Coordinates of C-alpha atoms and ligand atoms in Angstrom, one line a residue:
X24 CA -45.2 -133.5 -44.1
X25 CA -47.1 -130.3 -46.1
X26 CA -50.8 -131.0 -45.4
X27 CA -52.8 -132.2 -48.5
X28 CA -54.1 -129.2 -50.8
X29 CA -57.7 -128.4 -50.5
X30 CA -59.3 -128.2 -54.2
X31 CA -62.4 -126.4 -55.0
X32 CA -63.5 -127.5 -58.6
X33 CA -65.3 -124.2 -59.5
X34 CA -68.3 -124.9 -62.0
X35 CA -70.2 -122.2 -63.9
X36 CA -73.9 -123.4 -64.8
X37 CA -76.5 -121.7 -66.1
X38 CA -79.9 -123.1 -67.1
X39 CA -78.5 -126.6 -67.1
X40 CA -80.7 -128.8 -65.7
X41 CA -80.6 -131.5 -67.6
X42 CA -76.9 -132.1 -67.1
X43 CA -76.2 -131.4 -64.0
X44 CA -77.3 -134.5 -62.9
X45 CA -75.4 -136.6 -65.5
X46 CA -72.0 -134.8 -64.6
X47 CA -72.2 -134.3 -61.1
X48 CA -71.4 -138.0 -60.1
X49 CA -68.8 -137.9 -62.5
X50 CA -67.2 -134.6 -61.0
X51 CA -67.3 -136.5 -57.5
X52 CA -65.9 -139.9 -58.7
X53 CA -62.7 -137.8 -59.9
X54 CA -62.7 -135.8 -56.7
X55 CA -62.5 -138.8 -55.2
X56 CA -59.7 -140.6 -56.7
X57 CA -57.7 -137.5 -56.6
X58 CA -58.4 -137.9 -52.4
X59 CA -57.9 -141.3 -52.4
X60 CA -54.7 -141.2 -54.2
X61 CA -53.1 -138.5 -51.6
X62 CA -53.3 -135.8 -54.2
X63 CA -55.8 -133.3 -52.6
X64 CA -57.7 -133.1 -49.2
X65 CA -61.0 -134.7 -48.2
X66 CA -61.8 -131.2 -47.0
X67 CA -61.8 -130.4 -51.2
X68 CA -65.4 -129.0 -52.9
X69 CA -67.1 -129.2 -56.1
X70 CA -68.7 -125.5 -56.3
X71 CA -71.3 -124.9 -58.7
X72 CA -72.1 -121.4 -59.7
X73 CA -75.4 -120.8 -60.6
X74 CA -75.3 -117.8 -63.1
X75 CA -78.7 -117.1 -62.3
X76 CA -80.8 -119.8 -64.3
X77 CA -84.5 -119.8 -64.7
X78 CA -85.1 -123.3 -64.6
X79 CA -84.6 -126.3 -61.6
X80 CA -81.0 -125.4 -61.3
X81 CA -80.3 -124.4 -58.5
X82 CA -82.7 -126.5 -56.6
X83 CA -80.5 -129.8 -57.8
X84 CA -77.2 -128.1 -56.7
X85 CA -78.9 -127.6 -53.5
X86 CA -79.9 -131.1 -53.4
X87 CA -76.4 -132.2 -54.3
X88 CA -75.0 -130.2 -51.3
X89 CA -77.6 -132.3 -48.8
X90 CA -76.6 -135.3 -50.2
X91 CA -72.7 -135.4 -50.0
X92 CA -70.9 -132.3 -48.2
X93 CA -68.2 -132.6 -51.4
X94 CA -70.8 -130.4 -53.2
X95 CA -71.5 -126.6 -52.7
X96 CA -73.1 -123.9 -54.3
X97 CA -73.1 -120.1 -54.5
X98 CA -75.9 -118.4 -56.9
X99 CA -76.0 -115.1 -58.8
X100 CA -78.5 -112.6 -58.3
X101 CA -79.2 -113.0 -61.8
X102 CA -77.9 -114.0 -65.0
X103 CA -74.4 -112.3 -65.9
X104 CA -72.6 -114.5 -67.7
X105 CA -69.9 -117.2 -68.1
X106 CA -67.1 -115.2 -67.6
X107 CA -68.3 -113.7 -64.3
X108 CA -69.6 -116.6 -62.5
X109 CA -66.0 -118.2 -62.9
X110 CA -64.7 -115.2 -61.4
X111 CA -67.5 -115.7 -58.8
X112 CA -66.6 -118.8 -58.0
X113 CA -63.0 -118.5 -58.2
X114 CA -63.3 -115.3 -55.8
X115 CA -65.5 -117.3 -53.2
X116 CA -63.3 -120.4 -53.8
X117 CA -60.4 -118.5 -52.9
X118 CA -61.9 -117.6 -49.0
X119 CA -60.9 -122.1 -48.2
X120 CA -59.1 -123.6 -51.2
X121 CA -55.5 -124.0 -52.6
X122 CA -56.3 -124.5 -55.6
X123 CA -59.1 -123.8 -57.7
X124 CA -60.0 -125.9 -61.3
X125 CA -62.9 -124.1 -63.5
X126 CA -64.9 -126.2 -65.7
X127 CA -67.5 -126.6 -67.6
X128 CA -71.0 -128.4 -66.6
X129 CA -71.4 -130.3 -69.6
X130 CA -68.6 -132.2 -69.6
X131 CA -67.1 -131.1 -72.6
X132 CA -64.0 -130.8 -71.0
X133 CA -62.3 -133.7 -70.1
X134 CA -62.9 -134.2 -66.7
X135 CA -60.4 -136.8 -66.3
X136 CA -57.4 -134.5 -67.2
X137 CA -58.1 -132.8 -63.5
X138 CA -55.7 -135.3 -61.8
X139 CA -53.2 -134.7 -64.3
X140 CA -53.7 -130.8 -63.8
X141 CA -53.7 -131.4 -59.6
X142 CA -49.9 -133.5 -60.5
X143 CA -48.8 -131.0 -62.4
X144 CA -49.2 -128.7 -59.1
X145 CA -47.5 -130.7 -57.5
X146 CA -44.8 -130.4 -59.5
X147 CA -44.5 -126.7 -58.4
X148 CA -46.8 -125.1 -61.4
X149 CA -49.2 -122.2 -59.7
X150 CA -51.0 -122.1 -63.5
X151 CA -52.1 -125.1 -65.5
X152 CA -54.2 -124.4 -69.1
X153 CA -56.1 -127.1 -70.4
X154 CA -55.2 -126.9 -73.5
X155 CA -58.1 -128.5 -76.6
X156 CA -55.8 -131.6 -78.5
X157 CA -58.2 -131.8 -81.2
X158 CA -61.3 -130.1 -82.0
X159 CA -62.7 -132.7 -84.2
X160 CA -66.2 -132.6 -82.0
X161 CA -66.1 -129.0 -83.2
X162 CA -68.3 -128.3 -86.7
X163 CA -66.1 -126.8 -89.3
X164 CA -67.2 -122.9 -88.5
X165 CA -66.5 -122.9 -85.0
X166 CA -63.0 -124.9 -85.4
X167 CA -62.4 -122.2 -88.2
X168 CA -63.4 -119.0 -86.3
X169 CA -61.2 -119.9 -83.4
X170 CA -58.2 -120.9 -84.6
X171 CA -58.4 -118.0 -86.4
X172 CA -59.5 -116.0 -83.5
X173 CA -56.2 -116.9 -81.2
X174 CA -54.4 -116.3 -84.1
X175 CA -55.7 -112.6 -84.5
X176 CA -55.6 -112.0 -80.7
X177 CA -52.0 -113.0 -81.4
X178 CA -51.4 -110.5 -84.0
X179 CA -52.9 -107.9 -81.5
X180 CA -50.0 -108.7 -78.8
X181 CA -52.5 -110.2 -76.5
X182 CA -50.8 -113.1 -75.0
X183 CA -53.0 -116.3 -74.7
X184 CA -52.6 -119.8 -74.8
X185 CA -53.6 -121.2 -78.1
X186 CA -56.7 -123.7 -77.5
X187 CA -57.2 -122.8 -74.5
X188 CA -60.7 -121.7 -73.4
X189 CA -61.8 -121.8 -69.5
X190 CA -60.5 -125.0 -68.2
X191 CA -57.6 -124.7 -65.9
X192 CA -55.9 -124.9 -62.7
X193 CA -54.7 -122.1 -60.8
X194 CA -53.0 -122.0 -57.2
X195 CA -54.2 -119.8 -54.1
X196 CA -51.8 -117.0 -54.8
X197 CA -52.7 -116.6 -58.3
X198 CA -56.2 -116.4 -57.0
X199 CA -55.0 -113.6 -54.7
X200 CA -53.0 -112.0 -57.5
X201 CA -56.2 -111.7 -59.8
X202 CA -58.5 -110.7 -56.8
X203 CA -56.4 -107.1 -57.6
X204 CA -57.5 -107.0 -61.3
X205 CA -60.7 -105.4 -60.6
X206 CA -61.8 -105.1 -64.8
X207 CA -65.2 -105.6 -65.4
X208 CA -65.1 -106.0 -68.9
X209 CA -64.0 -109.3 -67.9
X210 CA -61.8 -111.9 -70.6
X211 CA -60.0 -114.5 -68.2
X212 CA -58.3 -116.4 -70.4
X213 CA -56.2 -113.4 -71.4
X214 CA -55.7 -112.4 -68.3
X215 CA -54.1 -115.3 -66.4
X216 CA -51.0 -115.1 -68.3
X217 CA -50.5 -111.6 -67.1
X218 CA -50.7 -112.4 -63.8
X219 CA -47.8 -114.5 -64.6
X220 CA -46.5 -116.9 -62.2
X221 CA -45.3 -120.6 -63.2
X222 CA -47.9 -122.1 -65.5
X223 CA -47.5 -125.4 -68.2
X224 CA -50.5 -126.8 -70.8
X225 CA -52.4 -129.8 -69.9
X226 CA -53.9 -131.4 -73.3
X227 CA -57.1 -132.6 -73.2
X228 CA -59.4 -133.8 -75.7
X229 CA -63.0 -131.7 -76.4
X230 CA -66.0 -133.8 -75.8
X231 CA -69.7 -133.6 -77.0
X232 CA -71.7 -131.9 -74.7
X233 CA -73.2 -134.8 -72.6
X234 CA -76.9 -133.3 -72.6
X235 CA -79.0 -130.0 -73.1
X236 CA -77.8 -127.4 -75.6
X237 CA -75.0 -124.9 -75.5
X238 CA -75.7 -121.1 -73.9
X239 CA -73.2 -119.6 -76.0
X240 CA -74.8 -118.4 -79.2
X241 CA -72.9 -117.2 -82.4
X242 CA -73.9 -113.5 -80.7
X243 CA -72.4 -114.4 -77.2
X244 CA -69.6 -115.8 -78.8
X245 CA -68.5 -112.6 -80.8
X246 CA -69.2 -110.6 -78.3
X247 CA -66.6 -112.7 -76.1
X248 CA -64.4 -112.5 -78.9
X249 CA -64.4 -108.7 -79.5
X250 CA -64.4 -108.1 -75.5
X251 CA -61.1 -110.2 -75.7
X252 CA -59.4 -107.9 -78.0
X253 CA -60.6 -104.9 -76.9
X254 CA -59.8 -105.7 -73.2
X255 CA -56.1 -106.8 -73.8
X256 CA -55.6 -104.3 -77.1
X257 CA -55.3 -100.7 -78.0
X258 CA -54.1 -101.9 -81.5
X259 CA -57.4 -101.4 -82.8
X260 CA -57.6 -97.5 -81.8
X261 CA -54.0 -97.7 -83.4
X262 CA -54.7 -99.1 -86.7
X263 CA -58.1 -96.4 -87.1
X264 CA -55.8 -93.7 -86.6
X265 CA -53.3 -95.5 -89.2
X266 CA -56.0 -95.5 -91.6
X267 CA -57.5 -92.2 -91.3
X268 CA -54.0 -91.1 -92.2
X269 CA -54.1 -92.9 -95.1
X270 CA -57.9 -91.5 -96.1
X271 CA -56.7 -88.2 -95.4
X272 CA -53.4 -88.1 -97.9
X273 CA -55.6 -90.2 -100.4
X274 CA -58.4 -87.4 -99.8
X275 CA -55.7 -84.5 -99.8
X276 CA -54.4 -85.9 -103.2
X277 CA -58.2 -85.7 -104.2
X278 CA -58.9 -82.1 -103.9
X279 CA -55.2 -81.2 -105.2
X280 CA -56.5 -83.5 -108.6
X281 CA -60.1 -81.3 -108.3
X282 CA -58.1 -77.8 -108.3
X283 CA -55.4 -78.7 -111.3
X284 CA -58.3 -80.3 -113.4
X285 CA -60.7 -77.4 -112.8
X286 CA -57.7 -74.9 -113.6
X287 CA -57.3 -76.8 -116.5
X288 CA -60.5 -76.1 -117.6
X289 CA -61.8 -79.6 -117.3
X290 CA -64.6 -78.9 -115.4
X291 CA -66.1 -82.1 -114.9
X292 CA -69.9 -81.9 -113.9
X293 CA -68.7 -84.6 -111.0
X294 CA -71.4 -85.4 -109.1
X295 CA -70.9 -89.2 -109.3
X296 CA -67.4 -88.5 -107.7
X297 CA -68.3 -86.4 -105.3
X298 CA -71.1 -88.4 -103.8
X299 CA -68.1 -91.5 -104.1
X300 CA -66.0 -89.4 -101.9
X301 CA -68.2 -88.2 -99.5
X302 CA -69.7 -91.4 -99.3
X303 CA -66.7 -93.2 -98.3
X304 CA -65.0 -90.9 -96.3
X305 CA -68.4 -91.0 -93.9
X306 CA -68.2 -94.4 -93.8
X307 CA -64.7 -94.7 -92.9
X308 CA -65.3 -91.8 -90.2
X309 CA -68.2 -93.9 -88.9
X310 CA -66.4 -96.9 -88.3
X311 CA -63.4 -95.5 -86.9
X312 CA -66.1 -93.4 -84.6
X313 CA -67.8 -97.0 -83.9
X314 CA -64.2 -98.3 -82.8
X315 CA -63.3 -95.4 -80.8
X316 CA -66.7 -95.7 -79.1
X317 CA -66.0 -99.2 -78.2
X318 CA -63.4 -98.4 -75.9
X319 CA -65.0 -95.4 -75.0
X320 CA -67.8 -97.3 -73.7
X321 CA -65.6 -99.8 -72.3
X322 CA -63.7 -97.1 -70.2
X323 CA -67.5 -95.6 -69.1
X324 CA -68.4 -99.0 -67.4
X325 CA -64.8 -99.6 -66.1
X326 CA -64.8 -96.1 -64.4
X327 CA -68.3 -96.9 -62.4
X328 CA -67.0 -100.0 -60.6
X329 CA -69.9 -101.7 -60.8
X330 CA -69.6 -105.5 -59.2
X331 CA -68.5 -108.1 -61.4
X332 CA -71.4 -110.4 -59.5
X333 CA -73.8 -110.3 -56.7
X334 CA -74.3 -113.5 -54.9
X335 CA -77.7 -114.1 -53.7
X336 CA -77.7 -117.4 -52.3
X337 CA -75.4 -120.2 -50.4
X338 CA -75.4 -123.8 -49.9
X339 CA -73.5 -124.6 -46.4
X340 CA -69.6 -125.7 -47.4
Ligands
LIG415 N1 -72.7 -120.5 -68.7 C1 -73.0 -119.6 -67.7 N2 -73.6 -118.4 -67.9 C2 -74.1 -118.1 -69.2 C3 -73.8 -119.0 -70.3 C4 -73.1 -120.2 -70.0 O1 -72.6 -119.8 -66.5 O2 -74.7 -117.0 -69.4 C5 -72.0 -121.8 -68.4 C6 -72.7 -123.0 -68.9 O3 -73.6 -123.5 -67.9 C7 -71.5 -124.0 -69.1 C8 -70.4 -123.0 -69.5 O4 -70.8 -121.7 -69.1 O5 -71.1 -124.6 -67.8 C9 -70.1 -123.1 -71.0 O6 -71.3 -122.9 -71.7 P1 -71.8 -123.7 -72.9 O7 -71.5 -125.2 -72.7 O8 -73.2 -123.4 -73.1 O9 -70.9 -123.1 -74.1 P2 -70.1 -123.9 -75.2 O10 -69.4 -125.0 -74.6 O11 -71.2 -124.4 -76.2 O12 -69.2 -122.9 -75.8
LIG416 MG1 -70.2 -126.4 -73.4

C-alpha cells in the first residue's frame, strides 16, 4: 500500500495575534480528522508564516509548536507581504510534504473544505482551487470590484480561476514545478494555472473574519490587482500603443484642418484650441509613459533577482 501523504497546511499571518489563537485549534482538529480518517500522515504540519509582524505573533506560533509537534513555524525577516510568505511557506513546505494547502489565518476560508480538497487528491488531482460559493459576507464594493476584476483579468488573456483567491491545494510536483518560476513581482493565483498539471475547483463558502481586522487595505488590494495584470499581461503596453495611434491620426487630421482653414484665410486667433490640444495630447503621452513605466519598473526589479523572502527564524518540525 502507497504510504499516507504528508500535508503541510501553509498559513500566512501577519500581525494577527488576536486570531491565531481562535483558529489554531480549529486548524488541528481538521488536521486531525483528515489523519484519523486515513487521508494524510500523522507526520502532516500546520506551518505558520510569520510575514514579519510587529506584535506577539510569532511568540504564540512558537508556543503552538511546544505544545503539539503538528504546529511549525518559519518567520520573515520582515514584513513582505501576503503573496510572498505563501510562497515562503510553500517553498519550505515543499523540503517534507506532498502536498501543501495555503490558507488564511482568520478563518475566512472555510476550513472544513480541506478534507474535501485532500479527497479530491486522492482522486489523482495535483491542483485543487477553492473556489468562493457566495460572497454574501462581502460588502457590496468589494463583491463588485472583484467580480469585475476576474472579469477584466479575463479580457486581458490572463487565465484564472474565477473566485478564487489563495486557498488551494497543490501536490509536491507542482511545488517543484513553481520552485522554477523565479518572478518576483509575485501574483500566485495566476500563476498556478500555468504551471498546469491536473487541477478541479473545490467550492467553499467565505466566512467573517473570526477576530482582529483585515491587513489588506483598499491600497494593498489595487496594488495586488494591477500587479496581477501586469504580471500575466502585455495587453496594456498593447492597447497604449493602439491609442496613441489613434491620437496621432486624430492629431494629424488636426494640423491638416489648421493649414486648409489658415489658407482659407480663416485665421482663427485659436488659442483656446491650441492649449485643448496640447493639453490633451500631454496627458495622453503621460499616461501611456506611466504604463510603459510600469512594466519598465517591473522588468528593473525582475532583472536584480532579489529574494522573494528571507527567513529569519524556525520552530523545530
Ligand atoms: N497577510 C500577510 N502579510 C501581509 C498582509 C496579510 O501574511 O502583509 C496575511 C494575513 O495574516 C492573513 C492573509 O494574509 O492570513 C489574508 O489577509 P487579510 O485577512 O488581512 O486579508 P482579507 O481577507 O481581508 O483580504
Ligand atoms: Mg482575511
Amino acid at each position: 500500500m502507497k504510504p499516507l501523504p504528508v500535508l503541510c497546511i501553509v498559513i500566512p499571518a501577519y500581525n494577527e495575534e488576536e486570531v491565531l489563537p481562535v483558529t489554531a485549534p480549529l486548524f488541528l482538529a481538521e488536521l486531525s480528522s483528515m489523519v484519523e480518517g486515513g487521508l494524510v500522515s500523522d507526520e502532516s504540519r500546520i506551518m505558520y508564516v510569520d510575514d514579519g509582524s510587529r506584535d506577539s505573533t510569532w511568540k504564540i506560533v512558537e508556543a503552538l509548536a511546544a505544545q503539539d509537534e503538528h504546529f511549525c513555524g518559519i518567520r520573515q525577516s520582515r514584513n513582505r507581504g501576503h503573496q510572498n510568505a505563501v510562497v515562503a511557506g510553500l517553498m519550505e513546505a515543499r523540503g517534507f510534504c506532498d502536498i501543501a494547502i495555503s490558507a488564511d489565518c482568520d478563518g475566512q476560508d472555510d476550513i472544513s473544505a480541506m478534507t474535501e480538497m485532500v479527497r479530491r487528491y486522492h482522486e489523482g488531482y495535483d491542483v485543487v482551487y477553492g473556489v468562493r460559493s457566495s460572497r454574501e459576507t462581502d460588502t457590496f464594493f468589494k463583491r463588485f470590484t472583484a467580480e469585475s476584476y476576474y472579469k477584466l483579468l479575463a479580457r486581458m488573456g490572463a487565465e484564472v480561476v474565477y473566485n478564487h483567491a489563495d486557498y488551494r491545494l497543490a501536490s509536491r510536483r507542482v511545488l517543484d514545478a513553481l520552485s522554477s518560476y523565479e518572478e518576483v513581482n509575485l501574483f500566485l493565483r495566476g500563476l498556478f494555472p500555468l504551471v498546469g498539471f491536473p487541477s478541479t475547483e473545490v467550492a467553499y463558502e467565505r466566512h467573517e473574519r473570526m477576530a482582529g481586522e483585515s491587513h489588506y487595505p483598499l491600497s494593498k488590494m489595487l496594488a495586488l490587482a494591477f500587479d496581477g495584470i501586469t504580471s500575466l499581461s502585455v495587453k496594456p503596453i498593447r492597447a497604449v500603443t493602439g491609442f496613441g495611434l489613434v491620437v496621432s491620426v486624430a492629431s494629424f487630421l488636426g494640423v491638416v484642418w489648421a493649414i486648409v482653414s489658415f489658407a482659407l484665410g480663416h485665421a482663427v486667433s485659436g488659442w483656446a484650441s491650441t492649449t485643448c490640444i496640447v493639453c490633451f495630447v500631454s496627458g495622453v503621452q503621460l499616461v501611456s509613459l506611466g504604463v510603459i513605466g510600469e512594466y519598465v519598473g517591473k522588468t528593473y526589479m525582475e532583472t536584480k533577482r532579489r529574494p522573494r523572502y528571507v527567513i529569519s527564524d524556525r520552530t523545530r518540525r
